[in-house]
Amino acid sequence: MKAIKAKILTVRSWAEKNERYLVPAFFIGGLIFDNLTLTRIDRVFDNVILLGYLFIATASIILINLFQARNIENKWKSFLLLLTQFAFGGLFSGYVIFYTKSASLASSWIFLLVIYGFFIGNERFRKYYNDFNFQIKVLFVAIFSYLIFFVPVVLKKIGSGIFLLSGVISLVVIYALMFFFFKYISHLGLKREKKLTRDIFLIFLGFNLMYFTNIIPPVPLSLKQLEVYHYVEKTSDGNYLVREEKFNFLKDAYRDWKNEFNKMNNNSPVYVYASVFAPTDLNTEITHIWQRYDEKIGEWVTLNEVSYAIKGGRDKGYRGYSLMNNAIDGKWRVYVKNNKGQVLGKIKFEIKKVDSVELVTKII
C-alpha cells in the first residue's frame, strides 16, 4: 500500500512540475482524439464521450468547491483544476467539430466565434476555474450547447419547440446544481446566488436570440455536398446520374476560381444537387432558394424555391436536387435551408453562354 501511495505522490509531483507542458499536450491531444473519434452526431459512442466530459467537469467542480468550503488543504486541487480544464477542452473541441460541419460561415460566424473562443481560450481559463461563478457559467454554456443537438437526436425532431425544450432542460439542470451548492456549501453567499441566477438567465436569453436570428448553425443537420450540374437524374438503383463539363486542369482551375458555368443556350435547365446529413429516423424538409443578381437594381432577386423531404440515417447524407428552367446568363446563387430558414450552405456560379460544351456522364 505504501508503495502505491509513493507512486501516486511521485506522479502528482511530476505533473505539478511539468504542468506548463502538460496543458498544451492535453489541448493538442484532445483535439486529435476528438477529430479521430467524433464522426457522427447521432452515434452512441460519440455521445458517451461528450457525456463523459460533462460528468468529469461537473464532478471536478463539485469536489473543488467542497474542499474550499471546508477549508481542506487538498493535495489534489491542482489536479482537479487541470481535470476541469481537460473536460471543458474536450467538450468544446467536440462542439467545434459538430457545429462547424453544420455551419454556413456567412450566417453563423458569431456563434462559431463563441465556441472557438471557449475552445482556444480554454488554456488561459485555468486561473479562473477557481471561481465558482465562472465554473457554473462555462458549465451552463457546455450543457446548453450539447443539448441543442442531443435532444433532436433523441426525439427525432427539430424545430423551435425542440430548441426551447433543450434550453429549459439546461436551465433545470444548472439551477438544480446551483441549489445544491448554495444549500450545502457554506462559503457561497446570497448575493452571489442572485447575481449568478441572473447571469445564467442572460446567457439563456443570448442563446435564444442567436437561435431565432438564425445565428446558431442548424445542428444536427449538415450539408455534405453541393454541386451545380447540366443534368441530374435519380436511377432505379437509388444512385444519381449527373452530367457535367469535361474537366481540363488548366482551363477548369481558372473556371472554378471564377465560378463559371458554361452552357450553349438559355433554354437548357441548370441543376443543383445537394446531400444533407440528418440523424437516423429524423425526417424533415429542406429548401433550395434560387437567386439571380439583377445588375439594374443591384440586388439579388429570388426566382424560385424548391422544397423536398429528406430522411436521416445515411452517412453521406440524403441526396436530392432542384432545377431552374430557362436560366439566363448572369450571376446566380442557390441557398440550401432547413424549414426554419437556417442556412446549411450555398453555391455561387456565373452562367455564360458558349458555342459548345463537352459534357461527361457519371454516377454518384
mmCIF file of C-alpha atoms in Angstrom:
data_model
loop_
_atom_site.group_PDB
_atom_site.id
_atom_site.type_symbol
_atom_site.label_atom_id
_atom_site.label_comp_id
_atom_site.label_asym_id
_atom_site.label_seq_id
_atom_site.Cartn_x
_atom_site.Cartn_y
_atom_site.Cartn_z
ATOM 1 C CA MET A 1 0.000 0.000 0.000
ATOM 2 C CA LYS A 2 2.853 2.349 0.873
ATOM 3 C CA ALA A 3 4.488 1.602 -2.466
ATOM 4 C CA ILE A 4 1.283 2.500 -4.344
ATOM 5 C CA LYS A 5 0.890 5.719 -2.345
ATOM 6 C CA ALA A 6 4.511 6.636 -3.040
ATOM 7 C CA LYS A 7 3.990 6.120 -6.777
ATOM 8 C CA ILE A 8 0.847 8.287 -6.714
ATOM 9 C CA LEU A 9 2.738 11.075 -4.947
ATOM 10 C CA THR A 10 5.552 10.765 -7.478
ATOM 11 C CA VAL A 11 3.090 11.081 -10.357
ATOM 12 C CA ARG A 12 1.434 14.111 -8.732
ATOM 13 C CA SER A 13 4.797 15.772 -8.131
ATOM 14 C CA TRP A 14 5.839 15.120 -11.723
ATOM 15 C CA ALA A 15 2.525 16.503 -13.032
ATOM 16 C CA GLU A 16 2.862 19.707 -10.999
ATOM 17 C CA LYS A 17 6.471 20.154 -12.109
ATOM 18 C CA ASN A 18 5.630 19.698 -15.794
ATOM 19 C CA GLU A 19 2.251 21.436 -15.767
ATOM 20 C CA ARG A 20 3.188 24.035 -18.388
ATOM 21 C CA TYR A 21 3.960 21.209 -20.828
ATOM 22 C CA LEU A 22 1.005 19.024 -19.874
ATOM 23 C CA VAL A 23 -1.619 21.718 -20.537
ATOM 24 C CA PRO A 24 -0.783 22.228 -24.248
ATOM 25 C CA ALA A 25 -0.230 18.465 -24.569
ATOM 26 C CA PHE A 26 -3.762 17.831 -23.243
ATOM 27 C CA PHE A 27 -5.057 20.542 -25.599
ATOM 28 C CA ILE A 28 -3.437 19.121 -28.738
ATOM 29 C CA GLY A 29 -4.035 15.504 -27.740
ATOM 30 C CA GLY A 30 -7.704 16.150 -27.032
ATOM 31 C CA LEU A 31 -8.180 17.864 -30.378
ATOM 32 C CA ILE A 32 -6.554 14.979 -32.268
ATOM 33 C CA PHE A 33 -8.523 12.395 -30.276
ATOM 34 C CA ASP A 34 -11.850 14.147 -30.909
ATOM 35 C CA ASN A 35 -11.199 14.559 -34.630
ATOM 36 C CA LEU A 36 -10.416 10.850 -34.927
ATOM 37 C CA THR A 37 -13.292 9.568 -32.794
ATOM 38 C CA LEU A 38 -16.197 12.033 -33.157
ATOM 39 C CA THR A 39 -17.657 11.175 -36.545
ATOM 40 C CA ARG A 40 -21.468 11.202 -36.278
ATOM 41 C CA ILE A 41 -23.627 13.424 -34.141
ATOM 42 C CA ASP A 42 -26.124 10.595 -33.507
ATOM 43 C CA ARG A 43 -23.596 7.837 -32.770
ATOM 44 C CA VAL A 44 -23.807 6.350 -29.251
ATOM 45 C CA PHE A 45 -20.019 6.297 -28.831
ATOM 46 C CA ASP A 46 -19.688 9.999 -29.695
ATOM 47 C CA ASN A 47 -22.374 10.968 -27.193
ATOM 48 C CA VAL A 48 -20.882 8.746 -24.474
ATOM 49 C CA ILE A 49 -17.589 10.634 -24.887
ATOM 50 C CA LEU A 50 -19.264 14.056 -24.637
ATOM 51 C CA LEU A 51 -21.425 12.989 -21.680
ATOM 52 C CA GLY A 52 -18.268 11.644 -20.037
ATOM 53 C CA TYR A 53 -16.617 15.048 -20.405
ATOM 54 C CA LEU A 54 -19.701 16.710 -18.874
ATOM 55 C CA PHE A 55 -19.637 14.289 -15.938
ATOM 56 C CA ILE A 56 -15.913 14.879 -15.320
ATOM 57 C CA ALA A 57 -16.345 18.672 -15.445
ATOM 58 C CA THR A 58 -19.346 18.611 -13.077
ATOM 59 C CA ALA A 59 -17.728 16.197 -10.603
ATOM 60 C CA SER A 60 -14.495 18.212 -10.553
ATOM 61 C CA ILE A 61 -16.372 21.464 -9.879
ATOM 62 C CA ILE A 62 -18.300 19.826 -7.014
ATOM 63 C CA LEU A 63 -15.109 18.479 -5.398
ATOM 64 C CA ILE A 64 -13.182 21.740 -5.803
ATOM 65 C CA ASN A 65 -15.913 23.730 -4.047
ATOM 66 C CA LEU A 66 -16.465 21.133 -1.314
ATOM 67 C CA PHE A 67 -12.768 21.283 -0.447
ATOM 68 C CA GLN A 68 -12.830 25.101 -0.456
ATOM 69 C CA ALA A 69 -15.963 25.222 1.718
ATOM 70 C CA ARG A 70 -14.434 23.029 4.387
ATOM 71 C CA ASN A 71 -11.032 24.738 4.202
ATOM 72 C CA ILE A 72 -9.449 21.442 3.309
ATOM 73 C CA GLU A 73 -5.923 21.842 2.022
ATOM 74 C CA ASN A 74 -6.341 19.179 -0.600
ATOM 75 C CA LYS A 75 -3.223 17.998 -2.364
ATOM 76 C CA TRP A 76 -5.224 17.133 -5.463
ATOM 77 C CA LYS A 77 -6.787 20.560 -6.028
ATOM 78 C CA SER A 78 -4.365 21.483 -8.812
ATOM 79 C CA PHE A 79 -5.087 18.132 -10.458
ATOM 80 C CA LEU A 80 -8.857 18.767 -10.237
ATOM 81 C CA LEU A 81 -8.403 22.171 -11.873
ATOM 82 C CA LEU A 82 -6.402 20.525 -14.652
ATOM 83 C CA LEU A 83 -9.092 17.846 -14.988
ATOM 84 C CA THR A 84 -11.804 20.529 -15.249
ATOM 85 C CA GLN A 85 -9.822 22.260 -17.960
ATOM 86 C CA PHE A 86 -9.300 18.979 -19.796
ATOM 87 C CA ALA A 87 -13.029 18.154 -19.688
ATOM 88 C CA PHE A 88 -14.108 21.570 -20.973
ATOM 89 C CA GLY A 89 -11.404 21.424 -23.648
ATOM 90 C CA GLY A 90 -12.735 18.056 -24.805
ATOM 91 C CA LEU A 91 -16.322 19.323 -24.843
ATOM 92 C CA PHE A 92 -15.659 22.473 -26.843
ATOM 93 C CA SER A 93 -13.346 20.565 -29.168
ATOM 94 C CA GLY A 94 -16.288 18.268 -29.936
ATOM 95 C CA TYR A 95 -18.626 21.231 -30.382
ATOM 96 C CA VAL A 96 -16.169 22.841 -32.809
ATOM 97 C CA ILE A 97 -16.296 19.656 -34.913
ATOM 98 C CA PHE A 98 -20.084 19.237 -34.961
ATOM 99 C CA TYR A 99 -21.120 22.892 -35.210
ATOM 100 C CA THR A 100 -18.571 23.640 -37.939
ATOM 101 C CA LYS A 101 -19.972 20.780 -40.038
ATOM 102 C CA SER A 102 -23.451 22.328 -39.837
ATOM 103 C CA ALA A 103 -22.457 25.970 -40.215
ATOM 104 C CA SER A 104 -22.647 28.440 -43.034
ATOM 105 C CA LEU A 105 -19.862 30.880 -42.166
ATOM 106 C CA ALA A 106 -21.741 33.901 -43.512
ATOM 107 C CA SER A 107 -24.701 33.442 -41.157
ATOM 108 C CA SER A 108 -23.208 31.539 -38.191
ATOM 109 C CA TRP A 109 -19.806 33.181 -37.694
ATOM 110 C CA ILE A 110 -20.839 34.882 -34.433
ATOM 111 C CA PHE A 111 -21.818 31.622 -32.735
ATOM 112 C CA LEU A 112 -18.780 29.826 -34.164
ATOM 113 C CA LEU A 113 -16.613 32.628 -32.774
ATOM 114 C CA VAL A 114 -18.107 31.990 -29.317
ATOM 115 C CA ILE A 115 -17.493 28.218 -29.494
ATOM 116 C CA TYR A 116 -13.979 28.639 -30.920
ATOM 117 C CA GLY A 117 -13.316 31.268 -28.247
ATOM 118 C CA PHE A 118 -14.175 28.833 -25.457
ATOM 119 C CA PHE A 119 -12.095 26.108 -27.110
ATOM 120 C CA ILE A 120 -8.974 28.156 -27.885
ATOM 121 C CA GLY A 121 -9.227 30.239 -24.713
ATOM 122 C CA ASN A 122 -9.597 27.176 -22.501
ATOM 123 C CA GLU A 123 -5.835 27.070 -21.881
ATOM 124 C CA ARG A 124 -5.945 30.595 -20.447
ATOM 125 C CA PHE A 125 -9.069 29.988 -18.361
ATOM 126 C CA ARG A 126 -7.378 27.764 -15.780
ATOM 127 C CA LYS A 127 -6.747 30.581 -13.315
ATOM 128 C CA TYR A 128 -10.477 31.405 -13.456
ATOM 129 C CA TYR A 129 -11.600 27.833 -12.767
ATOM 130 C CA ASN A 130 -11.100 28.560 -9.052
ATOM 131 C CA ASP A 131 -14.018 30.992 -9.268
ATOM 132 C CA PHE A 132 -17.406 29.348 -8.693
ATOM 133 C CA ASN A 133 -19.351 31.831 -10.837
ATOM 134 C CA PHE A 134 -17.050 31.260 -13.792
ATOM 135 C CA GLN A 135 -17.245 27.480 -13.375
ATOM 136 C CA ILE A 136 -21.045 27.454 -13.438
ATOM 137 C CA LYS A 137 -21.339 29.837 -16.391
ATOM 138 C CA VAL A 138 -18.986 27.766 -18.537
ATOM 139 C CA LEU A 139 -20.748 24.575 -17.440
ATOM 140 C CA PHE A 140 -24.126 26.028 -18.459
ATOM 141 C CA VAL A 141 -22.782 27.002 -21.898
ATOM 142 C CA ALA A 142 -21.382 23.470 -22.265
ATOM 143 C CA ILE A 143 -24.660 21.792 -21.232
ATOM 144 C CA PHE A 144 -26.848 24.004 -23.441
ATOM 145 C CA SER A 145 -24.508 23.634 -26.447
ATOM 146 C CA TYR A 146 -24.715 19.852 -26.073
ATOM 147 C CA LEU A 147 -28.486 19.601 -25.615
ATOM 148 C CA ILE A 148 -29.110 21.765 -28.703
ATOM 149 C CA PHE A 149 -28.190 18.778 -30.867
ATOM 150 C CA PHE A 150 -28.655 15.883 -28.412
ATOM 151 C CA VAL A 151 -32.387 16.468 -27.764
ATOM 152 C CA PRO A 152 -33.266 16.470 -31.519
ATOM 153 C CA VAL A 153 -31.261 13.257 -31.950
ATOM 154 C CA VAL A 154 -33.193 11.564 -29.118
ATOM 155 C CA LEU A 155 -36.653 12.870 -30.067
ATOM 156 C CA LYS A 156 -36.097 12.531 -33.853
ATOM 157 C CA LYS A 157 -37.459 16.049 -34.338
ATOM 158 C CA ILE A 158 -36.101 19.526 -34.976
ATOM 159 C CA GLY A 159 -37.636 22.971 -34.691
ATOM 160 C CA SER A 160 -38.164 25.921 -32.381
ATOM 161 C CA GLY A 161 -40.099 23.880 -29.812
ATOM 162 C CA ILE A 162 -37.272 21.334 -29.563
ATOM 163 C CA PHE A 163 -34.718 24.123 -29.113
ATOM 164 C CA LEU A 164 -36.786 25.706 -26.338
ATOM 165 C CA LEU A 165 -37.080 22.304 -24.656
ATOM 166 C CA SER A 166 -33.279 21.973 -24.796
ATOM 167 C CA GLY A 167 -32.958 25.362 -23.126
ATOM 168 C CA VAL A 168 -35.460 24.563 -20.384
ATOM 169 C CA ILE A 169 -33.696 21.265 -19.590
ATOM 170 C CA SER A 170 -30.368 23.124 -19.431
ATOM 171 C CA LEU A 171 -31.819 25.684 -17.004
ATOM 172 C CA VAL A 172 -33.352 22.982 -14.798
ATOM 173 C CA VAL A 173 -30.057 21.069 -14.621
ATOM 174 C CA ILE A 174 -27.898 24.101 -13.838
ATOM 175 C CA TYR A 175 -30.348 25.631 -11.327
ATOM 176 C CA ALA A 176 -30.653 22.252 -9.560
ATOM 177 C CA LEU A 177 -26.876 22.107 -9.329
ATOM 178 C CA MET A 178 -26.776 25.683 -8.028
ATOM 179 C CA PHE A 179 -29.423 24.826 -5.399
ATOM 180 C CA PHE A 180 -27.174 22.008 -4.179
ATOM 181 C CA PHE A 181 -24.160 24.307 -3.990
ATOM 182 C CA PHE A 182 -25.872 27.193 -2.188
ATOM 183 C CA LYS A 183 -27.646 24.874 0.251
ATOM 184 C CA TYR A 184 -24.741 22.649 1.229
ATOM 185 C CA ILE A 185 -21.628 24.752 0.590
ATOM 186 C CA SER A 186 -21.207 27.465 3.206
ATOM 187 C CA HIS A 187 -18.725 29.835 1.550
ATOM 188 C CA LEU A 188 -21.193 30.858 -1.187
ATOM 189 C CA GLY A 189 -23.280 33.885 -0.208
ATOM 190 C CA LEU A 190 -26.823 35.011 -1.096
ATOM 191 C CA LYS A 191 -25.608 37.963 -3.176
ATOM 192 C CA ARG A 192 -23.556 35.624 -5.332
ATOM 193 C CA GLU A 193 -26.601 33.365 -5.798
ATOM 194 C CA LYS A 194 -28.779 36.216 -7.083
ATOM 195 C CA LYS A 195 -26.100 37.517 -9.439
ATOM 196 C CA LEU A 196 -25.305 34.069 -10.813
ATOM 197 C CA THR A 197 -29.003 33.255 -11.300
ATOM 198 C CA ARG A 198 -29.395 36.457 -13.303
ATOM 199 C CA ASP A 199 -26.230 35.864 -15.346
ATOM 200 C CA ILE A 200 -27.272 32.313 -16.250
ATOM 201 C CA PHE A 201 -30.661 33.560 -17.442
ATOM 202 C CA LEU A 202 -28.955 36.261 -19.543
ATOM 203 C CA ILE A 203 -26.810 33.577 -21.200
ATOM 204 C CA PHE A 204 -30.018 31.607 -21.841
ATOM 205 C CA LEU A 205 -31.571 34.671 -23.498
ATOM 206 C CA GLY A 206 -28.410 35.170 -25.566
ATOM 207 C CA PHE A 207 -28.656 31.626 -26.918
ATOM 208 C CA ASN A 208 -32.319 32.184 -27.787
ATOM 209 C CA LEU A 209 -31.521 35.456 -29.543
ATOM 210 C CA MET A 210 -28.868 33.711 -31.650
ATOM 211 C CA TYR A 211 -31.223 30.831 -32.451
ATOM 212 C CA PHE A 212 -34.210 32.913 -33.524
ATOM 213 C CA THR A 213 -31.989 35.164 -35.662
ATOM 214 C CA ASN A 214 -30.535 32.027 -37.331
ATOM 215 C CA ILE A 215 -27.013 32.608 -35.983
ATOM 216 C CA ILE A 216 -26.761 29.166 -34.355
ATOM 217 C CA PRO A 217 -25.951 26.511 -37.021
ATOM 218 C CA PRO A 218 -28.794 24.099 -37.913
ATOM 219 C CA VAL A 219 -27.448 21.120 -35.942
ATOM 220 C CA PRO A 220 -27.959 18.176 -36.151
ATOM 221 C CA LEU A 221 -28.307 18.718 -39.932
ATOM 222 C CA SER A 222 -25.159 19.201 -42.025
ATOM 223 C CA LEU A 223 -24.503 19.741 -45.716
ATOM 224 C CA LYS A 224 -22.210 17.054 -47.137
ATOM 225 C CA GLN A 225 -22.129 18.042 -50.810
ATOM 226 C CA LEU A 226 -23.449 20.865 -53.007
ATOM 227 C CA GLU A 227 -22.780 20.942 -56.760
ATOM 228 C CA VAL A 228 -24.159 22.509 -59.932
ATOM 229 C CA TYR A 229 -24.680 20.228 -62.952
ATOM 230 C CA HIS A 230 -26.018 20.259 -66.512
ATOM 231 C CA TYR A 231 -28.261 17.277 -65.771
ATOM 232 C CA VAL A 232 -29.305 15.180 -62.766
ATOM 233 C CA GLU A 233 -31.483 12.057 -62.710
ATOM 234 C CA LYS A 234 -32.162 9.506 -59.981
ATOM 235 C CA THR A 235 -31.532 5.968 -61.236
ATOM 236 C CA SER A 236 -33.548 2.841 -60.453
ATOM 237 C CA ASP A 237 -30.873 1.588 -58.021
ATOM 238 C CA GLY A 238 -31.064 4.762 -55.921
ATOM 239 C CA ASN A 239 -27.914 6.450 -57.235
ATOM 240 C CA TYR A 240 -27.760 9.633 -59.293
ATOM 241 C CA LEU A 241 -26.705 10.095 -62.906
ATOM 242 C CA VAL A 242 -25.175 13.529 -63.481
ATOM 243 C CA ARG A 243 -23.675 15.364 -66.447
ATOM 244 C CA GLU A 244 -21.007 17.986 -66.048
ATOM 245 C CA GLU A 245 -18.483 19.787 -68.210
ATOM 246 C CA LYS A 246 -15.411 17.690 -69.004
ATOM 247 C CA PHE A 247 -12.552 18.549 -66.703
ATOM 248 C CA ASN A 248 -9.470 20.229 -68.129
ATOM 249 C CA PHE A 249 -6.980 21.056 -65.386
ATOM 250 C CA LEU A 250 -5.541 24.352 -66.650
ATOM 251 C CA LYS A 251 -8.806 25.616 -68.084
ATOM 252 C CA ASP A 252 -11.040 24.457 -65.250
ATOM 253 C CA ALA A 253 -8.785 25.678 -62.461
ATOM 254 C CA TYR A 254 -9.453 29.212 -63.685
ATOM 255 C CA ARG A 255 -13.136 28.492 -64.413
ATOM 256 C CA ASP A 256 -13.721 27.029 -60.937
ATOM 257 C CA TRP A 257 -11.980 30.017 -59.362
ATOM 258 C CA LYS A 258 -14.327 32.312 -61.297
ATOM 259 C CA ASN A 259 -17.335 30.042 -60.525
ATOM 260 C CA GLU A 260 -18.223 29.915 -64.218
ATOM 261 C CA PHE A 261 -20.916 27.578 -65.555
ATOM 262 C CA ASN A 262 -20.879 27.288 -69.350
ATOM 263 C CA LYS A 263 -23.910 26.283 -71.376
ATOM 264 C CA MET A 264 -24.914 26.502 -75.026
ATOM 265 C CA ASN A 265 -28.366 28.099 -74.860
ATOM 266 C CA ASN A 266 -30.646 29.849 -72.387
ATOM 267 C CA ASN A 267 -33.411 27.263 -72.754
ATOM 268 C CA SER A 268 -31.484 24.406 -71.142
ATOM 269 C CA PRO A 269 -32.019 23.894 -67.386
ATOM 270 C CA VAL A 270 -29.419 24.127 -64.631
ATOM 271 C CA TYR A 271 -29.428 21.588 -61.781
ATOM 272 C CA VAL A 272 -28.222 21.952 -58.202
ATOM 273 C CA TYR A 273 -27.522 18.697 -56.362
ATOM 274 C CA ALA A 274 -27.296 18.561 -52.557
ATOM 275 C CA SER A 275 -26.534 15.887 -49.995
ATOM 276 C CA VAL A 276 -27.720 16.684 -46.450
ATOM 277 C CA PHE A 277 -26.938 14.555 -43.393
ATOM 278 C CA ALA A 278 -29.615 14.053 -40.741
ATOM 279 C CA PRO A 279 -29.566 11.653 -37.759
ATOM 280 C CA THR A 280 -31.211 8.247 -38.086
ATOM 281 C CA ASP A 281 -35.040 8.372 -38.223
ATOM 282 C CA LEU A 282 -35.096 12.176 -38.259
ATOM 283 C CA ASN A 283 -37.245 13.285 -41.197
ATOM 284 C CA THR A 284 -37.515 16.925 -42.181
ATOM 285 C CA GLU A 285 -37.659 19.242 -45.189
ATOM 286 C CA ILE A 286 -35.058 21.394 -46.915
ATOM 287 C CA THR A 287 -35.453 24.153 -49.480
ATOM 288 C CA HIS A 288 -33.331 25.288 -52.431
ATOM 289 C CA ILE A 289 -33.651 29.031 -52.980
ATOM 290 C CA TRP A 290 -32.559 30.165 -56.458
ATOM 291 C CA GLN A 291 -31.446 33.782 -56.766
ATOM 292 C CA ARG A 292 -30.045 35.836 -59.659
ATOM 293 C CA TYR A 293 -28.179 39.110 -59.328
ATOM 294 C CA ASP A 294 -30.061 41.921 -61.083
ATOM 295 C CA GLU A 295 -27.472 44.369 -62.389
ATOM 296 C CA LYS A 296 -30.087 47.093 -62.905
ATOM 297 C CA ILE A 297 -31.255 47.307 -59.294
ATOM 298 C CA GLY A 298 -28.041 45.978 -57.740
ATOM 299 C CA GLU A 299 -29.768 43.261 -55.691
ATOM 300 C CA TRP A 300 -30.210 39.501 -55.545
ATOM 301 C CA VAL A 301 -33.693 38.519 -56.701
ATOM 302 C CA THR A 302 -35.336 35.221 -55.685
ATOM 303 C CA LEU A 303 -36.686 33.454 -58.775
ATOM 304 C CA ASN A 304 -37.559 30.007 -57.460
ATOM 305 C CA GLU A 305 -37.903 27.991 -54.248
ATOM 306 C CA VAL A 306 -37.997 24.200 -54.301
ATOM 307 C CA SER A 307 -38.646 22.144 -51.156
ATOM 308 C CA TYR A 308 -38.403 18.394 -50.641
ATOM 309 C CA ALA A 309 -38.402 15.939 -47.756
ATOM 310 C CA ILE A 310 -35.228 14.257 -46.528
ATOM 311 C CA LYS A 311 -34.763 11.125 -44.419
ATOM 312 C CA GLY A 312 -31.987 10.737 -41.871
ATOM 313 C CA GLY A 313 -29.549 7.883 -41.398
ATOM 314 C CA ARG A 314 -27.279 7.828 -44.462
ATOM 315 C CA ASP A 315 -23.630 8.577 -43.594
ATOM 316 C CA LYS A 316 -23.056 10.670 -46.709
ATOM 317 C CA GLY A 317 -26.406 12.420 -46.427
ATOM 318 C CA TYR A 318 -29.812 12.257 -48.097
ATOM 319 C CA ARG A 319 -29.491 13.235 -51.749
ATOM 320 C CA GLY A 320 -31.801 15.439 -53.772
ATOM 321 C CA TYR A 321 -31.790 18.166 -56.393
ATOM 322 C CA SER A 322 -33.663 21.104 -57.852
ATOM 323 C CA LEU A 323 -33.517 22.748 -61.260
ATOM 324 C CA MET A 324 -34.049 26.103 -62.904
ATOM 325 C CA ASN A 325 -35.502 26.143 -66.407
ATOM 326 C CA ASN A 326 -34.501 28.885 -68.833
ATOM 327 C CA ALA A 327 -31.671 30.083 -66.580
ATOM 328 C CA ILE A 328 -30.230 33.066 -68.433
ATOM 329 C CA ASP A 329 -26.690 34.435 -68.344
ATOM 330 C CA GLY A 330 -25.569 36.177 -65.192
ATOM 331 C CA LYS A 331 -24.579 35.666 -61.578
ATOM 332 C CA TRP A 332 -26.545 33.065 -59.641
ATOM 333 C CA ARG A 333 -26.572 31.625 -56.154
ATOM 334 C CA VAL A 334 -28.566 28.834 -54.537
ATOM 335 C CA TYR A 335 -29.131 28.612 -50.791
ATOM 336 C CA VAL A 336 -29.901 25.329 -49.031
ATOM 337 C CA LYS A 337 -32.023 25.997 -45.938
ATOM 338 C CA ASN A 338 -33.991 23.968 -43.409
ATOM 339 C CA ASN A 339 -37.689 24.564 -42.748
ATOM 340 C CA LYS A 340 -36.847 27.239 -40.154
ATOM 341 C CA GLY A 341 -34.781 29.214 -42.644
ATOM 342 C CA GLN A 342 -31.352 28.355 -41.214
ATOM 343 C CA VAL A 343 -28.662 28.190 -43.902
ATOM 344 C CA LEU A 344 -26.923 24.848 -44.377
ATOM 345 C CA GLY A 345 -24.847 26.174 -47.258
ATOM 346 C CA LYS A 346 -24.882 27.952 -50.606
ATOM 347 C CA ILE A 347 -23.276 27.703 -54.023
ATOM 348 C CA LYS A 348 -22.480 30.656 -56.311
ATOM 349 C CA PHE A 349 -21.858 30.461 -60.039
ATOM 350 C CA GLU A 350 -21.962 32.626 -63.147
ATOM 351 C CA ILE A 351 -23.770 31.302 -66.219
ATOM 352 C CA LYS A 352 -22.067 32.073 -69.510
ATOM 353 C CA LYS A 353 -23.327 31.233 -72.993
ATOM 354 C CA VAL A 354 -20.733 29.474 -75.178
ATOM 355 C CA ASP A 355 -20.692 27.897 -78.649
ATOM 356 C CA SER A 356 -20.025 24.363 -77.406
ATOM 357 C CA VAL A 357 -19.744 22.428 -74.151
ATOM 358 C CA GLU A 358 -18.221 18.951 -73.871
ATOM 359 C CA LEU A 359 -20.115 17.002 -71.210
ATOM 360 C CA VAL A 360 -19.244 13.814 -69.352
ATOM 361 C CA THR A 361 -21.669 11.496 -67.551
ATOM 362 C CA LYS A 362 -21.003 9.847 -64.195
ATOM 363 C CA ILE A 363 -22.869 8.019 -61.446
ATOM 364 C CA ILE A 364 -22.678 9.359 -57.885
#
